[in-house]
Short mmCIF file of C-alpha atoms and ligand atoms in Angstrom, two decimals:
data_model
loop_
_atom_site.label_atom_id
_atom_site.label_comp_id
_atom_site.label_asym_id
_atom_site.label_seq_id
_atom_site.Cartn_x
_atom_site.Cartn_y
_atom_site.Cartn_z
CA MET A 112 -33.52 40.51 55.71
CA VAL A 113 -34.66 43.89 57.05
CA TYR A 114 -33.52 46.03 59.96
CA ILE A 115 -36.41 47.29 62.05
CA ARG A 116 -37.16 49.68 64.90
CA CYS A 117 -38.55 48.52 68.23
CA ASP A 118 -42.17 47.54 67.68
CA LEU A 119 -43.26 48.98 71.04
CA CYS A 120 -41.45 52.31 71.42
CA GLN A 121 -40.10 52.85 67.88
CA SER A 122 -36.59 53.42 69.17
CA ASP A 123 -33.69 52.47 66.88
CA ARG A 124 -31.22 52.11 69.76
CA TYR A 125 -30.54 48.48 70.57
CA ILE A 126 -27.79 46.10 71.69
CA THR A 127 -27.16 42.61 70.32
CA ILE A 128 -27.62 39.98 73.03
CA GLU A 129 -27.42 36.77 70.97
CA ALA A 130 -26.26 35.96 67.43
CA MET A 131 -27.14 32.25 67.34
CA GLY A 132 -30.44 30.40 67.58
CA ARG A 133 -31.77 26.86 67.84
CA PHE A 134 -30.02 24.35 65.51
CA ARG A 135 -27.15 26.90 65.39
CA HIS A 136 -29.11 29.02 62.92
CA PRO A 137 -27.60 32.48 62.50
CA VAL A 138 -30.31 34.51 64.31
CA THR A 139 -29.59 37.92 65.80
CA ASN A 140 -31.60 39.03 68.82
CA VAL A 141 -31.33 42.52 70.26
CA VAL A 142 -32.72 44.37 73.28
CA CYS A 143 -34.25 47.81 72.90
CA CYS A 144 -32.28 50.37 74.96
CA GLN A 145 -35.42 52.41 75.58
CA CYS A 146 -38.12 49.91 76.65
CA GLY A 147 -36.26 46.57 77.11
CA LEU A 148 -38.16 44.60 74.42
CA VAL A 149 -36.17 41.66 72.99
CA PHE A 150 -36.65 41.13 69.27
CA GLN A 151 -35.00 39.65 66.20
CA ASN A 152 -33.10 42.23 64.17
CA PRO A 153 -32.52 41.94 61.27
CA ARG A 154 -35.36 39.58 60.46
CA LEU A 155 -37.11 38.14 57.40
CA GLU A 156 -39.26 40.54 55.39
CA ASN A 157 -43.01 40.25 55.95
CA GLY A 158 -43.59 38.39 52.64
CA GLU A 159 -40.91 35.80 53.48
CA LEU A 160 -42.30 35.35 57.00
CA ASN A 161 -45.83 34.79 55.65
CA SER A 162 -44.61 32.31 53.05
CA PHE A 163 -42.77 30.34 55.78
CA TYR A 164 -45.91 30.07 57.96
CA ALA A 165 -48.17 29.18 55.04
CA ASN A 166 -45.96 26.47 53.57
CA HIS A 167 -43.35 25.12 55.97
CA PHE A 168 -44.46 25.72 59.55
CA SER A 169 -46.32 22.43 60.08
CA GLU A 170 -43.17 20.34 59.45
CA ASP A 171 -41.29 22.47 61.96
CA LEU A 172 -44.08 22.16 64.52
CA TYR A 173 -44.36 18.38 64.34
CA GLY A 174 -40.59 18.02 64.04
CA LEU A 175 -40.28 19.83 67.35
CA ILE A 176 -43.18 18.43 69.33
CA GLY A 177 -44.82 15.39 67.72
CA ALA A 178 -48.54 14.67 67.41
CA ASP A 179 -48.76 12.51 70.59
CA LEU A 180 -47.37 15.14 72.87
CA MET A 181 -49.42 17.85 71.16
CA SER A 182 -52.61 16.06 72.22
CA VAL A 183 -51.33 15.96 75.83
CA ILE A 184 -50.63 19.72 75.68
CA ASP A 185 -54.10 20.33 74.19
CA GLY A 186 -55.63 18.44 77.13
CA HIS A 187 -53.78 20.61 79.67
CA ARG A 188 -54.74 23.81 77.87
CA PHE A 189 -58.36 22.71 77.65
CA ASN A 190 -58.60 22.09 81.42
CA TYR A 191 -56.95 25.43 82.06
CA ILE A 192 -59.27 27.37 79.74
CA ARG A 193 -62.38 25.63 81.06
CA ASN A 194 -61.48 26.74 84.59
CA TYR A 195 -60.54 30.21 83.36
CA ILE A 196 -63.95 30.61 81.71
CA LYS A 197 -65.73 29.43 84.89
CA GLU A 198 -63.87 32.05 86.91
CA ASN A 199 -64.07 34.96 84.48
CA PHE A 200 -67.24 34.44 82.44
CA SER A 201 -69.55 33.10 85.15
CA GLU A 202 -72.57 34.99 83.84
CA TYR A 203 -72.14 33.65 80.30
CA ASP A 204 -74.06 30.73 78.81
CA PRO A 205 -71.34 28.40 77.37
CA ARG A 206 -73.47 27.62 74.32
CA ARG A 207 -73.62 31.33 73.43
CA MET A 208 -70.02 32.15 74.13
CA LYS A 209 -67.93 32.84 71.04
CA ILE A 210 -64.30 31.80 71.12
CA LEU A 211 -61.64 32.40 68.48
CA GLU A 212 -58.33 30.52 68.51
CA ILE A 213 -55.55 32.14 66.49
CA GLY A 214 -52.95 29.67 65.22
CA CYS A 215 -55.12 26.68 66.11
CA GLY A 216 -52.71 24.18 64.45
CA HIS A 217 -54.30 20.78 63.99
CA GLY A 218 -57.39 21.88 65.99
CA GLY A 219 -56.97 19.62 69.05
CA LEU A 220 -57.93 22.28 71.59
CA MET A 221 -60.78 23.57 69.40
CA LYS A 222 -62.25 20.08 69.15
CA LEU A 223 -62.23 19.69 72.95
CA LEU A 224 -63.89 23.10 73.41
CA GLU A 225 -66.48 22.29 70.76
CA LYS A 226 -67.31 18.98 72.46
CA ASP A 227 -67.80 20.94 75.68
CA GLY A 228 -70.51 23.04 73.99
CA TYR A 229 -68.64 26.23 73.03
CA CYS A 230 -69.02 27.99 69.70
CA VAL A 231 -65.43 28.09 68.51
CA GLU A 232 -63.72 29.28 65.34
CA GLY A 233 -60.07 29.18 64.33
CA ILE A 234 -57.50 30.88 62.15
CA GLU A 235 -54.56 28.88 60.82
CA PRO A 236 -52.19 30.25 58.12
CA SER A 237 -50.47 26.90 57.49
CA ILE A 238 -52.21 25.19 54.57
CA SER A 239 -51.59 21.64 55.81
CA LEU A 240 -52.46 22.34 59.48
CA CYS A 241 -55.64 24.14 58.40
CA LYS A 242 -56.64 21.13 56.32
CA SER A 243 -56.04 18.86 59.31
CA SER A 244 -58.38 21.05 61.43
CA CYS A 245 -61.06 21.23 58.73
CA ASP A 246 -60.94 17.42 58.40
CA LYS A 247 -62.06 17.29 62.05
CA GLY A 248 -65.18 19.24 61.02
CA LEU A 249 -64.00 22.49 62.64
CA LYS A 250 -64.66 26.01 61.40
CA VAL A 251 -61.13 27.14 60.56
CA TYR A 252 -60.03 29.89 58.17
CA ASN A 253 -56.80 29.52 56.21
CA CYS A 254 -55.52 33.09 56.51
CA PHE A 255 -53.41 35.43 58.60
CA LEU A 256 -55.05 37.44 61.37
CA GLU A 257 -54.69 40.72 59.44
CA ASP A 258 -56.83 39.29 56.58
CA PHE A 259 -59.49 37.82 58.86
CA VAL A 260 -62.98 39.33 58.63
CA SER A 261 -65.80 38.36 60.98
CA ARG A 262 -69.48 39.27 61.03
CA HIS A 263 -69.67 38.94 64.78
CA ARG A 264 -67.45 39.76 67.75
CA PHE A 265 -65.79 37.29 70.09
CA ASP A 266 -65.96 36.95 73.87
CA LEU A 267 -62.64 35.18 74.20
CA VAL A 268 -59.61 35.06 71.91
CA LEU A 269 -56.88 32.45 72.49
CA ALA A 270 -53.39 32.56 71.00
CA PHE A 271 -50.89 30.00 72.27
CA HIS A 272 -47.32 30.50 71.09
CA VAL A 273 -48.37 32.85 68.31
CA ILE A 274 -47.46 36.41 69.34
CA GLU A 275 -43.71 35.66 69.36
CA HIS A 276 -44.00 34.75 65.66
CA THR A 277 -45.71 37.93 64.42
CA SER A 278 -44.14 40.67 62.33
CA SER A 279 -45.70 43.35 64.59
CA ALA A 280 -47.13 42.52 68.00
CA VAL A 281 -48.79 45.97 68.15
CA THR A 282 -50.66 45.42 64.86
CA PHE A 283 -51.57 41.89 66.02
CA MET A 284 -53.11 43.07 69.33
CA LYS A 285 -54.89 46.04 67.72
CA LYS A 286 -56.54 43.71 65.23
CA ILE A 287 -57.62 41.37 68.05
CA ASN A 288 -59.05 44.37 69.90
CA SER A 289 -61.22 45.17 66.87
CA LEU A 290 -62.62 41.60 66.91
CA LEU A 291 -63.53 41.56 70.60
CA ASP A 292 -66.81 42.13 72.35
CA ASP A 293 -66.91 45.03 74.85
CA LYS A 294 -66.21 42.68 77.75
CA GLY A 295 -63.97 40.41 75.71
CA ARG A 296 -60.71 38.95 76.91
CA VAL A 297 -57.59 37.55 75.30
CA VAL A 298 -55.45 34.77 76.78
CA ILE A 299 -52.01 34.13 75.36
CA GLU A 300 -49.07 31.88 76.16
CA THR A 301 -45.55 32.80 75.07
CA PRO A 302 -41.93 32.07 76.10
CA ASP A 303 -40.46 34.22 78.87
CA VAL A 304 -37.16 35.99 78.26
CA TRP A 305 -36.46 35.72 82.01
CA HIS A 306 -36.69 31.90 81.78
CA LEU A 307 -34.14 31.03 79.11
CA TYR A 308 -33.78 27.37 78.22
CA GLY A 309 -31.77 25.10 75.93
CA ASP A 310 -28.08 24.92 75.15
CA PRO A 311 -26.68 28.30 74.03
CA HIS A 312 -23.48 26.66 72.74
CA THR A 313 -24.82 23.85 70.54
CA GLY A 314 -28.24 25.46 69.92
CA ARG A 315 -30.03 22.31 71.14
CA ASP A 316 -33.57 23.16 72.28
CA TYR A 317 -32.54 26.84 72.57
CA LEU A 318 -35.24 29.44 73.29
CA PHE A 319 -34.02 31.81 70.56
CA ARG A 320 -35.26 30.54 67.19
CA LYS A 321 -35.29 31.76 63.62
CA ASP A 322 -39.10 31.95 63.72
CA HIS A 323 -39.29 33.83 67.04
CA THR A 324 -39.42 37.48 66.03
CA PHE A 325 -40.05 38.58 69.66
CA THR A 326 -39.19 37.24 73.10
CA PHE A 327 -41.43 38.88 75.68
CA SER A 328 -41.46 39.36 79.41
CA GLU A 329 -44.48 40.14 81.59
CA ASN A 330 -43.34 43.78 81.59
CA SER A 331 -43.06 44.08 77.81
CA LEU A 332 -46.48 42.42 77.41
CA GLY A 333 -47.93 44.93 79.90
CA PHE A 334 -46.46 47.75 77.84
CA LEU A 335 -47.87 46.19 74.66
CA ALA A 336 -51.32 46.02 76.31
CA SER A 337 -51.19 49.70 77.26
CA LEU A 338 -50.33 50.63 73.65
CA THR A 339 -53.18 48.63 72.14
CA GLY A 340 -56.11 49.61 74.38
CA PHE A 341 -56.07 46.81 76.94
CA ASN A 342 -55.81 46.34 80.65
CA SER A 343 -53.68 43.33 81.40
CA ARG A 344 -52.37 40.94 84.02
CA PRO A 345 -50.15 37.89 84.16
CA ILE A 346 -52.17 34.77 85.04
CA LYS A 347 -51.21 31.37 86.46
CA ARG A 348 -48.66 29.50 84.34
CA LEU A 349 -48.87 25.91 83.19
CA THR A 350 -45.07 25.62 83.16
CA PRO A 351 -42.59 28.05 84.75
CA ARG A 352 -40.91 28.94 81.46
CA HIS A 353 -43.97 30.20 79.57
CA ILE A 354 -45.88 33.37 80.40
CA TRP A 355 -49.67 33.15 80.54
CA PHE A 356 -51.10 36.60 80.09
CA GLU A 357 -54.57 38.12 79.95
CA PHE A 358 -55.53 41.21 77.95
CA ASN A 359 -58.98 42.57 78.76
CA ARG A 360 -61.14 45.49 77.76
CA GLU A 361 -62.71 46.10 81.13
CA GLU A 362 -63.10 49.80 81.70
CA SER A 363 -61.07 50.75 84.68
CA THR A 364 -59.74 54.09 85.85
CA GLN A 365 -56.97 52.29 87.66
CA ARG A 366 -54.63 49.86 85.92
CA GLN A 367 -54.76 46.32 87.30
CA THR A 368 -50.98 46.15 87.22
CA PRO A 369 -48.54 49.07 87.37
CA LEU A 370 -46.72 49.66 84.08
CA LEU A 371 -43.15 48.43 84.47
CA GLN A 372 -40.36 48.15 81.94
CA ASP A 373 -37.32 45.88 81.85
CA ARG A 374 -33.95 47.66 82.03
CA TYR A 375 -31.95 46.72 78.97
CA GLU A 376 -28.78 46.40 81.12
CA ASP A 377 -30.52 43.70 83.21
CA ILE A 378 -31.54 41.76 80.08
CA VAL A 379 -28.00 41.93 78.66
CA CYS A 380 -26.52 40.61 81.95
CA HIS A 381 -29.20 37.92 82.20
CA VAL A 382 -28.53 36.49 78.71
CA PHE A 383 -24.74 36.76 79.00
CA ASN A 384 -24.80 35.07 82.44
CA TYR A 385 -27.00 32.27 81.16
CA ARG A 386 -24.53 31.58 78.35
CA ALA A 387 -21.52 31.79 80.64
CA HIS A 388 -22.92 29.53 83.37
CA PHE A 389 -24.68 26.91 81.26
CA SER A 390 -23.67 23.66 82.93
CA TRP A 391 -23.21 19.99 82.02
CA ARG A 392 -26.24 19.13 84.22
CA GLN A 393 -28.50 21.34 82.10
CA ARG A 394 -27.01 19.72 79.00
CA ILE A 395 -28.07 16.24 80.17
CA LEU A 396 -31.60 17.21 81.23
CA THR A 397 -32.64 18.92 77.98
CA THR A 398 -36.33 19.59 77.46
CA GLU A 399 -36.08 17.71 74.18
CA ARG A 400 -34.95 14.55 76.04
CA LEU A 401 -37.61 14.96 78.71
CA ILE A 402 -40.26 15.30 75.99
CA ILE A 403 -39.02 12.17 74.16
CA LEU A 404 -39.05 10.26 77.48
CA GLN A 405 -42.61 11.44 78.15
CA SER A 406 -43.73 10.33 74.64
CA LEU A 407 -42.15 6.90 75.14
CA ILE A 408 -43.86 6.43 78.52
CA LEU A 409 -47.14 7.60 76.96
CA LYS A 410 -46.82 4.93 74.24
CA LEU A 411 -46.05 2.24 76.84
CA VAL A 412 -48.66 2.99 79.50
CA GLY A 413 -51.27 5.20 77.78
CA GLN A 414 -52.83 8.48 78.90
CA LYS A 415 -54.18 7.17 82.23
CA GLY A 416 -50.90 5.48 83.16
CA LEU A 417 -48.96 8.65 82.35
CA LYS A 418 -51.30 10.64 84.62
CA ASN A 419 -50.69 8.20 87.51
CA ILE A 420 -46.92 8.29 87.01
CA LYS A 421 -46.97 12.09 86.92
CA ALA A 422 -49.06 12.28 90.09
CA PHE A 423 -46.57 9.97 91.81
CA LEU A 424 -43.55 11.99 90.60
CA ARG A 425 -45.23 15.21 91.74
CA LYS A 426 -45.87 13.65 95.13
CA ILE A 427 -42.23 12.78 95.69
CA GLY A 428 -41.14 16.22 94.43
CA ILE A 429 -39.23 15.09 91.32
CA TYR A 430 -40.36 18.07 89.21
CA ARG A 431 -38.99 20.54 91.73
CA LEU A 432 -35.74 18.57 91.76
CA ILE A 433 -35.41 18.68 87.94
CA GLU A 434 -36.12 22.43 87.88
CA LYS A 435 -33.53 22.90 90.64
CA ILE A 436 -30.85 20.94 88.73
CA ARG A 437 -31.56 22.81 85.51
CA SER A 438 -31.55 26.30 87.02
ZN1 LIG B 331 -38.47 49.77 72.63
#
């Protein structure tokens, strides 16, 4: 394990906010006293981190989510990205647009984009996940982003639940910047430190995990963007707990969003309060249980049936009710 400075502001002043992670793993998370970034400290050395993602990550991924649910998530992300492209790349010909997905996993989203006519490539460090993507006939490279070399530049880079696993978010975004076309954009999804979830006492489904080296907020992502040559803005979320964020290279004299930073005192209070007030109701309605229930219903009634049930539940406001009980 190594002790590190804040990746964003290089400060070495931090306060421990949590010493336990999912599955009760001993994971220490701290908040930077200067810029409010939440990160794991100490954490695994870079070589150990890389070895984990190359060799063991796929078991963890499927252990947590399951292949059935992953295909549902891929479907949601695909619809989202297709609409996003329509709104933001209206002058582009889809067949000429170049998309790169970092951490493409088993390639479900890539396959959907490819079927829709986009030219899409992927990077996947996990040997087994990369093989699964390649078996689908996709163009996927088994490497880490820092080792990736491309002859051409990309119009759109996607990275869903990747940036919170990196050893340096600044290095990660700088490398993406070097791969982008002049008008290129990056869309990421990552957990939100202001929307904690899971049981902080038993570790069940807990947001803090041994493989999450960072836990961002919209403010810390905005700061990251300003350090790595991007304009940025939060975009519509698919679920309340995960930030969707756009980094873009549009030249602008005025920032699209003002640069804000989280106060470390607020983060400390937020995490301590969450732990102190975690209730029995939240314990019953764990995300893990809701996901298992969804998978079971999916098996029983199929994709179309699940859609109808969801539309009905949305109509009678059950989602709002669940969120209300859990918060
Ligand atoms: Zn900092």
